[in-house]
Amino acid sequence: MKTAVIYWSGTGNTEAMAKAVAEGAEAELFAVSDFSGSIGDYEAVAFGCPAMGDEVLEESEFEPFFTSVEGELSGKKVVLFGSYGWGDGEWMRNWEERVKKAGAELVGGEGCIVNDAPSDDDEAKLKELGAALK
């Protein structure tokens, strides 16, 4: 199964999470600014983005990208992950709803959120989450 991990990271925390997911999924890894392919070419996709501002996805790069591919998610396996510094994870709950409404299969249960940098335990969980995409 062809799988992509696509992420945005400002501090490196979500990038570290993306690397763990990609390892578990045996997937291609892309920063969102480097992804030039088509979501249609992948059966499974993991998306990573930290909470920004008022618990929203990063607005200048990631949100426009995600909005542009949202309509192509129907029938795909999807995993969501990201880091945060405050709040209660509202951005992740809202993102999960968007993915479900797009017709994707959200695998691994809820999206994975980590406060600041991922610990060794977090990275192990992220690798398992990636493996769920296989």
CSV table of N, CA, C and O in Angstrom, one decimal, residues 15 32 40 45 56 69 82 103:
chain,number,residue,atom,x,y,z
A,15,GLU,N,7.6,17.7,13.3
A,15,GLU,CA,8.5,17.0,12.4
A,15,GLU,C,9.0,15.7,13.0
A,15,GLU,O,9.0,14.6,12.4
A,32,VAL,N,5.0,19.7,4.1
A,32,VAL,CA,3.9,20.1,3.2
A,32,VAL,C,4.4,21.0,2.1
A,32,VAL,O,3.9,20.9,0.9
A,40,GLY,N,-4.3,11.5,-4.7
A,40,GLY,CA,-4.9,10.3,-5.4
A,40,GLY,C,-4.0,9.2,-5.6
A,40,GLY,O,-4.4,8.1,-5.8
A,45,VAL,N,-2.8,8.1,4.1
A,45,VAL,CA,-2.1,9.4,4.3
A,45,VAL,C,-2.2,9.7,5.8
A,45,VAL,O,-3.2,9.6,6.4
A,56,VAL,N,-6.2,26.2,16.0
A,56,VAL,CA,-6.5,26.0,14.5
A,56,VAL,C,-5.2,25.4,13.9
A,56,VAL,O,-4.1,25.4,14.4
A,69,VAL,N,-6.9,19.3,-0.6
A,69,VAL,CA,-6.9,17.9,-0.8
A,69,VAL,C,-8.1,17.2,-0.1
A,69,VAL,O,-8.3,16.0,-0.3
A,82,GLY,N,-0.3,15.9,15.8
A,82,GLY,CA,0.3,17.2,16.0
A,82,GLY,C,0.6,17.5,17.4
A,82,GLY,O,0.2,16.9,18.3
A,103,GLY,N,-15.2,11.6,4.2
A,103,GLY,CA,-15.4,10.2,3.8
A,103,GLY,C,-14.2,9.3,4.0
A,103,GLY,O,-14.2,8.2,3.5
